[in-house]
Every structure is written in structure tokens, then in C-alpha cells.
Coordinates of N, CA and C in Angstrom, one line a residue:
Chain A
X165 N 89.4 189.4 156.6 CA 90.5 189.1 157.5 C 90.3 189.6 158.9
X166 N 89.6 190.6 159.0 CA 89.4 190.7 160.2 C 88.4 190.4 161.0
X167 N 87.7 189.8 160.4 CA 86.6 188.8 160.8 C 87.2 187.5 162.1
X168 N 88.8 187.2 161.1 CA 89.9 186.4 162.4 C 90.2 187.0 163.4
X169 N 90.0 188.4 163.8 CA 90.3 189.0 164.8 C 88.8 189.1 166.2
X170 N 88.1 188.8 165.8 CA 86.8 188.6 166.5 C 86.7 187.5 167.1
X171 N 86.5 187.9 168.4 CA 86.8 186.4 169.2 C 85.6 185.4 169.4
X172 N 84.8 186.2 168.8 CA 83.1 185.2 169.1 C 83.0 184.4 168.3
X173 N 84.1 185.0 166.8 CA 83.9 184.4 165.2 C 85.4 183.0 165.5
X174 N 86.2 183.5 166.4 CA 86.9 182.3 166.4 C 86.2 181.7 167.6
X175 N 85.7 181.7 168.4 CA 84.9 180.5 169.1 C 84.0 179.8 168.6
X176 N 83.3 180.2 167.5 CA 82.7 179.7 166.7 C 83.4 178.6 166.1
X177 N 84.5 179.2 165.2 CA 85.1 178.3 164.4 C 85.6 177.3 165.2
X178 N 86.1 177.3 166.1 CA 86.6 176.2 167.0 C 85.8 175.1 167.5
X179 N 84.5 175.6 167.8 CA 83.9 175.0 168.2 C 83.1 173.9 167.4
X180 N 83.0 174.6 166.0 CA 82.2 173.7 164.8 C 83.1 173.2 164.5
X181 N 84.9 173.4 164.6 CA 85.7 172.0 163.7 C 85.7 170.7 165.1
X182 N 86.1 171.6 166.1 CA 86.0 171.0 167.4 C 84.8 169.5 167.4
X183 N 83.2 169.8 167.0 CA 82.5 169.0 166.9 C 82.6 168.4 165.7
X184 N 82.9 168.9 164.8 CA 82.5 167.9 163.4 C 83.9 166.6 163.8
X185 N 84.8 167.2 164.4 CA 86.3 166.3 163.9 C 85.3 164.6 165.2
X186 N 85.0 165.2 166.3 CA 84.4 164.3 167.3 C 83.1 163.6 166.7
X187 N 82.4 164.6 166.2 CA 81.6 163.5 165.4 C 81.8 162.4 164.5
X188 N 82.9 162.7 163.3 CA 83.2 162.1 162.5 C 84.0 160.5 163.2
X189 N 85.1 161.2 164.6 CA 85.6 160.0 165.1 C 85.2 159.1 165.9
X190 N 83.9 159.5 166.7 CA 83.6 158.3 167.2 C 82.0 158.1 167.4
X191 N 81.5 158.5 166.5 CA 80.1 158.1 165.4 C 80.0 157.7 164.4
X192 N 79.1 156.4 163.8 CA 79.4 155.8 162.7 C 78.3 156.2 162.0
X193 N 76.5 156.7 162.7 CA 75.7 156.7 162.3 C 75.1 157.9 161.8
X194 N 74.4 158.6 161.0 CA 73.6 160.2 160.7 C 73.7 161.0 161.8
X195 N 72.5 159.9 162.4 CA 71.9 160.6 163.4 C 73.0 161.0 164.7
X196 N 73.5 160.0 165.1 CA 74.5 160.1 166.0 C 75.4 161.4 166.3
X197 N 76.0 161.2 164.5 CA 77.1 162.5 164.4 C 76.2 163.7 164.6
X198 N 75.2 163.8 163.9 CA 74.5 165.2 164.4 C 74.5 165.5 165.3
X199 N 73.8 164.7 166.5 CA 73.3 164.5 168.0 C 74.9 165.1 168.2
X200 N 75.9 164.4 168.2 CA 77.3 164.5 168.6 C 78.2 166.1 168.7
X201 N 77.4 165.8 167.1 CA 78.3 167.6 166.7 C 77.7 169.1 167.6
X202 N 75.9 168.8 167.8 CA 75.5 169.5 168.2 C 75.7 170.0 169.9
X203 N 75.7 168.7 170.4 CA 76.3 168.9 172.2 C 77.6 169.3 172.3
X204 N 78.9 168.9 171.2 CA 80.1 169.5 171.3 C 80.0 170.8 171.1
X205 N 79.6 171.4 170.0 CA 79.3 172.7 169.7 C 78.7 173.9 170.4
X206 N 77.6 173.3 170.8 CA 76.7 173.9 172.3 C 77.7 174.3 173.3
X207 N 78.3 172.7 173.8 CA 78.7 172.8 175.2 C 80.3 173.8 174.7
X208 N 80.8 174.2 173.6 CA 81.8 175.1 173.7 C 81.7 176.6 173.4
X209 N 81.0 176.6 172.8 CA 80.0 178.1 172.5 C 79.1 178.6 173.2
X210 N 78.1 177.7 173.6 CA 77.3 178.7 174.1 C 77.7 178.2 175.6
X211 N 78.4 177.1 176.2 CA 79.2 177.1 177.5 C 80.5 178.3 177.9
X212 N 81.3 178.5 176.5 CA 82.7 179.6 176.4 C 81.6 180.9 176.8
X213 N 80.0 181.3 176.1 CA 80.0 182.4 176.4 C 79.0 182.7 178.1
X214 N 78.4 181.5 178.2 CA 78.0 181.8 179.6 C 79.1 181.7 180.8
X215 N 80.1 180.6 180.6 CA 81.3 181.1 181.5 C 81.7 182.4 181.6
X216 N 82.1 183.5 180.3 CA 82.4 184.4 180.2 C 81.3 185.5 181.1
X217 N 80.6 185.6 181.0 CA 79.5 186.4 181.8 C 79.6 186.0 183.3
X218 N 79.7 184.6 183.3 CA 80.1 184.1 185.1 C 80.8 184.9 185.4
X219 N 81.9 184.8 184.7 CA 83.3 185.8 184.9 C 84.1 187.1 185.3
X220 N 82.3 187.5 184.6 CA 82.2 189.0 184.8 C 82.6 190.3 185.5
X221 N 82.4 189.8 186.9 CA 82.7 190.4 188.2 C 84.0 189.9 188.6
X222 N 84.5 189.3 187.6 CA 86.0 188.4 188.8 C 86.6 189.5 187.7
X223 N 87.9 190.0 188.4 CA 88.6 190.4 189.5 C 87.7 190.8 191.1
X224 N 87.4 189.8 192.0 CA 86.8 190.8 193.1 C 87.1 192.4 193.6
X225 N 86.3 193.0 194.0 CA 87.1 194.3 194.4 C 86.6 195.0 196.1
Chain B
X46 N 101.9 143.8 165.7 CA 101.1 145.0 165.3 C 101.6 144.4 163.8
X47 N 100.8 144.7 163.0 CA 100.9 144.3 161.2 C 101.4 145.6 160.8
X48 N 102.1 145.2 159.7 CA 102.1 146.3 158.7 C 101.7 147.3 158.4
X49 N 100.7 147.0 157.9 CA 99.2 148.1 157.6 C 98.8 148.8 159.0
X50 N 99.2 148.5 160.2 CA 98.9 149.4 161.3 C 99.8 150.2 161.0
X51 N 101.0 149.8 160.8 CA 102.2 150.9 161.2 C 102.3 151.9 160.2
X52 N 102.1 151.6 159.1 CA 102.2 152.4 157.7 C 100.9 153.1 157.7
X53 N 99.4 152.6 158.1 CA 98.6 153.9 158.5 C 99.1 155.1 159.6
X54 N 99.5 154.3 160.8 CA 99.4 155.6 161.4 C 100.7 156.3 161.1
X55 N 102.0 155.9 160.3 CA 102.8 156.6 159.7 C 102.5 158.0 159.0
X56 N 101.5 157.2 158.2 CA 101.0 158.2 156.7 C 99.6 159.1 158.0
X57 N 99.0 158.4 158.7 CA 98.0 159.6 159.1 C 98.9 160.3 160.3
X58 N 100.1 160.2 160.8 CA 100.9 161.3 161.4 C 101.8 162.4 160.3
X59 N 101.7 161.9 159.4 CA 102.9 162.5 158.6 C 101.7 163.6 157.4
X60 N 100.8 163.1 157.4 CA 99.7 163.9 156.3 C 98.2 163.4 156.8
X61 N 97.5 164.6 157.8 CA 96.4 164.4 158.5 C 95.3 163.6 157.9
X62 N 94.7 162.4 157.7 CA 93.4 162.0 157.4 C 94.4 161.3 156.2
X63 N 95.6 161.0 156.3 CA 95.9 160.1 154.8 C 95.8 158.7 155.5
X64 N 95.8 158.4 156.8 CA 95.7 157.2 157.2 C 94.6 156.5 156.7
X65 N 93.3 157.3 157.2 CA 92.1 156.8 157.0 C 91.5 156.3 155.8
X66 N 92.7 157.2 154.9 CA 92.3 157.1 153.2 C 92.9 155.8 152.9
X67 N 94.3 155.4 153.6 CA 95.1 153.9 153.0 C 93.8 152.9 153.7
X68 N 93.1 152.9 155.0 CA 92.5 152.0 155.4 C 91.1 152.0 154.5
X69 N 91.1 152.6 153.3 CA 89.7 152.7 153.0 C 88.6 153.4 153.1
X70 N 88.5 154.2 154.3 CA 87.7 155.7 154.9 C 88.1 156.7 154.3
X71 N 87.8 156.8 152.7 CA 88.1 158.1 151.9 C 87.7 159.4 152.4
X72 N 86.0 159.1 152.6 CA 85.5 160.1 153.0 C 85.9 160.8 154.2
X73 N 85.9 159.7 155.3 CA 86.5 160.4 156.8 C 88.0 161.1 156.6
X74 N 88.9 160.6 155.4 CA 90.0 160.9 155.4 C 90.1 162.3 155.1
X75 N 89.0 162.3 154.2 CA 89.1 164.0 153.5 C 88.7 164.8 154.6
X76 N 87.8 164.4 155.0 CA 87.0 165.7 156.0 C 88.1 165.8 157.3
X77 N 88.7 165.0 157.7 CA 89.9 165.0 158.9 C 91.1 166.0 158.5
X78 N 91.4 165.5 157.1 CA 92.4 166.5 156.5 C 92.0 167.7 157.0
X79 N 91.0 168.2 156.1 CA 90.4 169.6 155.7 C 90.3 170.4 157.5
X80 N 89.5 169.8 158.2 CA 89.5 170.1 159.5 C 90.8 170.6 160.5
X81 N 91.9 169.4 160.6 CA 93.3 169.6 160.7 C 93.7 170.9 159.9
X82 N 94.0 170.7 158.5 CA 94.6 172.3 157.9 C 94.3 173.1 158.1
X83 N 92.9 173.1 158.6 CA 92.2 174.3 158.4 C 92.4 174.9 159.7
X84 N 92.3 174.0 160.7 CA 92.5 174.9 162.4 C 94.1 175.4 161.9
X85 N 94.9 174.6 161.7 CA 96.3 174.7 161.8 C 96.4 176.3 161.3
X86 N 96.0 176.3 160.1 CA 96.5 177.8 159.1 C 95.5 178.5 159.5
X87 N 94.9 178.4 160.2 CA 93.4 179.7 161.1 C 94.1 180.0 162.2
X88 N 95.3 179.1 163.3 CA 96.3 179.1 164.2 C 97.3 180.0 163.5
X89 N 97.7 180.2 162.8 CA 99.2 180.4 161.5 C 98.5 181.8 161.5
X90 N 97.5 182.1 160.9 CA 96.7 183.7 159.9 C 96.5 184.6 160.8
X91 N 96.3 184.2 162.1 CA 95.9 185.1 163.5 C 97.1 185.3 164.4
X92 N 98.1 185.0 164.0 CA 99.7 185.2 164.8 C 99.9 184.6 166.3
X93 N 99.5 183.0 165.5 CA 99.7 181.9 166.6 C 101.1 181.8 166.7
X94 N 101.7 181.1 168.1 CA 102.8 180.7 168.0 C 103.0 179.4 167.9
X95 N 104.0 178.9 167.4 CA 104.1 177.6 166.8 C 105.2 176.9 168.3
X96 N 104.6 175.7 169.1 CA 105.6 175.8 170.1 C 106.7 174.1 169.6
X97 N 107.7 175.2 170.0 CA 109.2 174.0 169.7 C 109.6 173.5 170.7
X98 N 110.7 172.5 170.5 CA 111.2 172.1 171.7 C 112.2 173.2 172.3
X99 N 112.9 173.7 170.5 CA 113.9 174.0 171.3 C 113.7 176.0 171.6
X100 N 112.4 176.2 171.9 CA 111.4 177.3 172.7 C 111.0 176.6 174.0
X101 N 111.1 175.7 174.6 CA 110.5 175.3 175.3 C 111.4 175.8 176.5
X102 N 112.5 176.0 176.8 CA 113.5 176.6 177.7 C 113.4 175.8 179.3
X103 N 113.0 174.5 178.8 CA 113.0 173.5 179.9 C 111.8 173.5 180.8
X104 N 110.6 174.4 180.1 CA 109.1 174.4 180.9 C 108.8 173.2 180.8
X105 N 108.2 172.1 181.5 CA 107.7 170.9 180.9 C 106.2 171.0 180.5
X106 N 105.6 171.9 180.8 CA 104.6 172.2 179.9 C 104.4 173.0 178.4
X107 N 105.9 173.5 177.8 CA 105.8 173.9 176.8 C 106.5 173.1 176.1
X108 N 107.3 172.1 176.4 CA 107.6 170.3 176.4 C 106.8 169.9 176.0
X109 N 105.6 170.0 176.4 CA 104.4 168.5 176.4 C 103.9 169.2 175.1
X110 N 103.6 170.4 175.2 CA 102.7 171.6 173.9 C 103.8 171.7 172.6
X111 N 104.9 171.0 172.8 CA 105.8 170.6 171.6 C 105.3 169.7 171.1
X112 N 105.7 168.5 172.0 CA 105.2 166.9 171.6 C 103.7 167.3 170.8
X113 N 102.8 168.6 171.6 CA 101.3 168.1 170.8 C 101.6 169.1 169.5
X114 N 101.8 169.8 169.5 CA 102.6 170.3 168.1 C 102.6 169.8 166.8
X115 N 104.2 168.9 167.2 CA 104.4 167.9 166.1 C 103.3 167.0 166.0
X116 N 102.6 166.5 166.4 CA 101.4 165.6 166.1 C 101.0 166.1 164.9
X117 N 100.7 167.4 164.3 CA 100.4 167.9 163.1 C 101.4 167.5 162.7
X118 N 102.6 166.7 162.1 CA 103.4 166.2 161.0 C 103.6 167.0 160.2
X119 N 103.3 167.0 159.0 CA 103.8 168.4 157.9 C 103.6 169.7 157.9
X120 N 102.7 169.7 158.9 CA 102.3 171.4 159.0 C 103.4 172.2 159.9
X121 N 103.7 171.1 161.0 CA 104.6 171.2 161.9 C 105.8 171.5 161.7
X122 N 106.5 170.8 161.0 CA 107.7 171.0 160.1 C 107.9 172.1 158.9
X123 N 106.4 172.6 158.2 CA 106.4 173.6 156.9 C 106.3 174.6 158.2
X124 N 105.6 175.2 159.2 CA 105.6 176.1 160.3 C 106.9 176.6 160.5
X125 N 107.4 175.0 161.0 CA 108.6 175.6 161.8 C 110.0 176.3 161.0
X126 N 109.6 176.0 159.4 CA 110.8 176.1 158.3 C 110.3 177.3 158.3
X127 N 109.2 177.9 158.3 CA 109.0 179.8 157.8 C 108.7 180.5 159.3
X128 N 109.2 180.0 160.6 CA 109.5 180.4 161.5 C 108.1 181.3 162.2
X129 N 107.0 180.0 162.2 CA 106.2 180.5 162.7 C 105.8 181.1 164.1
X130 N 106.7 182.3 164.7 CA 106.8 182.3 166.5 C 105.1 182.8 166.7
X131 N 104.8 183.3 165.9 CA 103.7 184.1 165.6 C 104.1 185.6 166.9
X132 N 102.9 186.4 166.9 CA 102.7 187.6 167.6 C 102.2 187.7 169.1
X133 N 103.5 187.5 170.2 CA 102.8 187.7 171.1 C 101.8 188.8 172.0
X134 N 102.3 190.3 170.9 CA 101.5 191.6 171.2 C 100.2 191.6 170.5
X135 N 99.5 190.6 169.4 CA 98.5 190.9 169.0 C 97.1 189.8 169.9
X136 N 96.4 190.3 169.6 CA 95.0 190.1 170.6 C 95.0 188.6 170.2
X137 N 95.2 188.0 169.4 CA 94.7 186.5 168.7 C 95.8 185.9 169.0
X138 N 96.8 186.1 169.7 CA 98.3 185.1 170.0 C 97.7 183.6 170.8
X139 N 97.0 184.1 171.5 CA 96.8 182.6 172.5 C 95.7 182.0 171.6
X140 N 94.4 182.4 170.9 CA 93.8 181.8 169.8 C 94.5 181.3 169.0
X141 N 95.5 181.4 168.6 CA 95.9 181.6 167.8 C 96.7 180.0 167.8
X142 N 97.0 180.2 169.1 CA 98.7 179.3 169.1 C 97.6 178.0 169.7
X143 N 96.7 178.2 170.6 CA 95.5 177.4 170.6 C 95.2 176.1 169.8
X144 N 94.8 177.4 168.5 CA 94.1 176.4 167.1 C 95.4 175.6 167.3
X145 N 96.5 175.7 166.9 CA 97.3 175.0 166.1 C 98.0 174.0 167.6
X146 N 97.6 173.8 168.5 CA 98.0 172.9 169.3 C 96.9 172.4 169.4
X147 N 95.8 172.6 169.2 CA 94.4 171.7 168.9 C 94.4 170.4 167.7
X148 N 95.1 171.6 166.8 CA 95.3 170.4 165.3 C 96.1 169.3 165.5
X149 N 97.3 169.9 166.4 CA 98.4 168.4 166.2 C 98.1 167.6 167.3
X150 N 96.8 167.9 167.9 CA 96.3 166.8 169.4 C 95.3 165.9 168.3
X151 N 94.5 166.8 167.5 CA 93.5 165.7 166.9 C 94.3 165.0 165.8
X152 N 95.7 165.4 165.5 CA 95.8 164.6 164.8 C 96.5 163.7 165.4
X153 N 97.1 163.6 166.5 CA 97.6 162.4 167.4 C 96.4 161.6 167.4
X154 N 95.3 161.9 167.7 CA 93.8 160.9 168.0 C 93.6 160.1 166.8
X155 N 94.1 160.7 165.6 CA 93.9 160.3 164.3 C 94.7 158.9 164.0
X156 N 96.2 159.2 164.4 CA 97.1 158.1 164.7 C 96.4 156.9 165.1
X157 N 95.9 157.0 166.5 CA 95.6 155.8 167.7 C 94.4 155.3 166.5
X158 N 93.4 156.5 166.1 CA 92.2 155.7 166.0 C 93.0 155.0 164.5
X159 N 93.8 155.1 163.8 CA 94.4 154.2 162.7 C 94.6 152.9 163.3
X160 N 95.3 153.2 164.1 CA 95.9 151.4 165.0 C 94.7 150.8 165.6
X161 N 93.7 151.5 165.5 CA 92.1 150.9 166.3 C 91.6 150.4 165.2
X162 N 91.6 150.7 164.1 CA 90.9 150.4 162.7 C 91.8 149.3 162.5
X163 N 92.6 149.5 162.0 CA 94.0 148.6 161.5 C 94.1 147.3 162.3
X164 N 93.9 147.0 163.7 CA 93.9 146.2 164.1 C 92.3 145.6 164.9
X165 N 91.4 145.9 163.9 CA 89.8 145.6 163.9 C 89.5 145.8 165.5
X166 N 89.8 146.7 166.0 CA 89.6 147.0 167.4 C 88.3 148.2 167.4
X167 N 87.9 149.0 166.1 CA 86.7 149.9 166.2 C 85.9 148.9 164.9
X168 N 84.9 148.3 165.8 CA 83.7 148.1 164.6 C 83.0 148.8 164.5
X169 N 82.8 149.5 163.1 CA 81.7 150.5 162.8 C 80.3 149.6 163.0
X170 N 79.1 150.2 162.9 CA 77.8 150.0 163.0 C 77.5 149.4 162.4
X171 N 78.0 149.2 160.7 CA 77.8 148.6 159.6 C 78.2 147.3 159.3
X172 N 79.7 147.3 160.3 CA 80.5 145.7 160.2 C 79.4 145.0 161.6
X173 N 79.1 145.7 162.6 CA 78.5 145.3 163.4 C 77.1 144.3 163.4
X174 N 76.6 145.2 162.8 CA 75.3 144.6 162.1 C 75.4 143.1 161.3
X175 N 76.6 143.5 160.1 CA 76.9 141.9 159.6 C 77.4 140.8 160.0
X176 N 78.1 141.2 161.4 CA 78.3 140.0 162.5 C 77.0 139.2 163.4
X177 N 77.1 138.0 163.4 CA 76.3 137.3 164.5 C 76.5 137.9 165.9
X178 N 75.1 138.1 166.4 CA 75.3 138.8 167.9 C 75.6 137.4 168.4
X179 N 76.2 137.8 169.9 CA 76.5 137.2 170.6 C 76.1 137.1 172.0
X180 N 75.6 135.6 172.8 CA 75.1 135.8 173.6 C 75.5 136.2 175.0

């Protein structure tokens, strides 16, 4: 249960139902949904964590 | 609009991925479900808040995050019956409340793409193929 309190572990999860649900709806083929799932998943994971590091220094001081 | 559009996207607003299952897409039906409940009650377990209308205190943006709410259908309704406000002091409130406005947005998508199927407006790959191209 406290695995739900880890926010890397819910970016994760968000991000893998995030892509499967896009894959499943607007890909009909294997290959497709894979290709699909994997750039959704990417672009919210490992984009949520390099934004986060952008971020880093913001509040300016 | 036929029948069978309206009574899919009925049944896939009212129980997520049941649409898909009246139109024949068992399998998509299942995996849409499972996906839907599963963000929803991952939203619910981490002390999401569940947003209402009548919480919305005339914000029109916690208005619009009602409307996407209910889009989850029965989750929406079993939530709101065990008074799900969730926890706004715990670290996971905005994850939380997140998931479960994510679920009832994909399941609004779920809706449309019923009435897209229902009324032969998405050909899959497979029906594509068995049609004559066209020049």
C-alpha cells in the first residue's frame, strides 16, 4: 500500500494505463499498438521526469 | 442515429468497455473496463477527491471536472454514495483526484468511439482490407 504513496510508482501507473487505453483505441494493428503504447508511455514518464529536473531551480531566487 | 448507437454508448457510459462488448469487441471491452476501474479505485485508495457538482461552489472549472467525473458512470455514482471527498492533507490528494478524472474522460472517449463504431464511421484494418480500394 505504500508503494501508492510513491509518486514515481504512480507516474508509472498512469502512464502505462494512460498508453495501453490509446493504444487499444486508436490502433487496430500489433505492431501499431506497441509503437503507440510505447511513445505514450515515454512521452509521460520519462517526459514527467525530465520536466521535473527542468523545474528544479524554479522558484527563482 | 440507430438504436444500437444509442444503447452502446448508453451501456459503455453507464459500465466502462460494456459498449464495446454489445458491438462485438469483447476483447477491447474487457481491457477498457479493467483500465477504467483500475485508475478509478487507484484515484479512490490514495485519497482522491471525487469532484461534484454540488462541490463545485460555482467554479466553472470544478463544473467542467464534474461533468468529466460522471463520464465514469457507475463508479461515479458508487463514489459519490460512500462520499468519496478523499484527503486533502495527504501527499496523493491531487494524484489521486487526477486518476479518477482521467477515468471518467476516457470513458467519455469510450462513448464517442461507440457512436464511431455503431455508425461504421471507424474501419478497423481488417474491415479495410476486405473492402475494394478506391480510386
Amino acid at each position: 500500500m505504500s508503494l501508492l504513496r510513491n509518486h514515481i510508482v504512480l507516474m508509472f501507473l498512469y502512464a502505462v494505463a494512460t498508453g495501453l487505453f490509446f493504444a487499444l483505441l486508436w490502433k487496430e494493428e500489433r505492431r501499431d499498438r506497441i509503437r503507440t503504447f510505447l511513445a505514450i508511455f515515454c512521452s509521460l514518464f520519462f517526459g514527467g521526469i525530465a520536466l521535473g529536473w527542468l523545474m528544479y531551480p524554479l522558484p527563482l531566487r | 442515429m440507430t438504436t444500437r448507437a444509442v444503447v452502446s454508448m448508453l451501456m459503455a457510459w453507464a459500465i466502462p468497455g460494456s459498449g464495446h462488448v454489445y458491438l462485438g469487441r469483447r476483447g477491447r471491452g474487457i481491457a477498457f473496463f479493467a483500465i477504467v476501474v483500475t485508475m478509478f479505485v487507484i484515484g479512490l485508495v490514495i485519497d482522491g477527491g471525487l469532484y461534484t457538482l454540488a462541490g463545485s461552489r460555482g467554479s466553472w472549472l470544478r463544473v467542467m471536472a464534474s461533468y468529466a467525473s460522471m463520464g465514469s458512470g457507475f463508479l461515479y455514482f458508487l463514489a459519490s454514495r460512500i462520499g468519496a471527498a478523499g484527503d486533502v492533507v495527504s501527499s496523493t490528494f491531487e494524484y489521486g483526484s487526477t486518476f479518477m478524472l482521467t477515468a471518467g474522460l476516457m470513458n467519455l472517449l469510450l462513448v464517442l468511439d461507440c457512436f464511431d463504431i455503431a455508425n461504421d464511421r471507424k474501419v478497423g484494418i481488417s474491415d479495410r482490407k476486405a473492402k475494394p480500394e478506391s480510386a
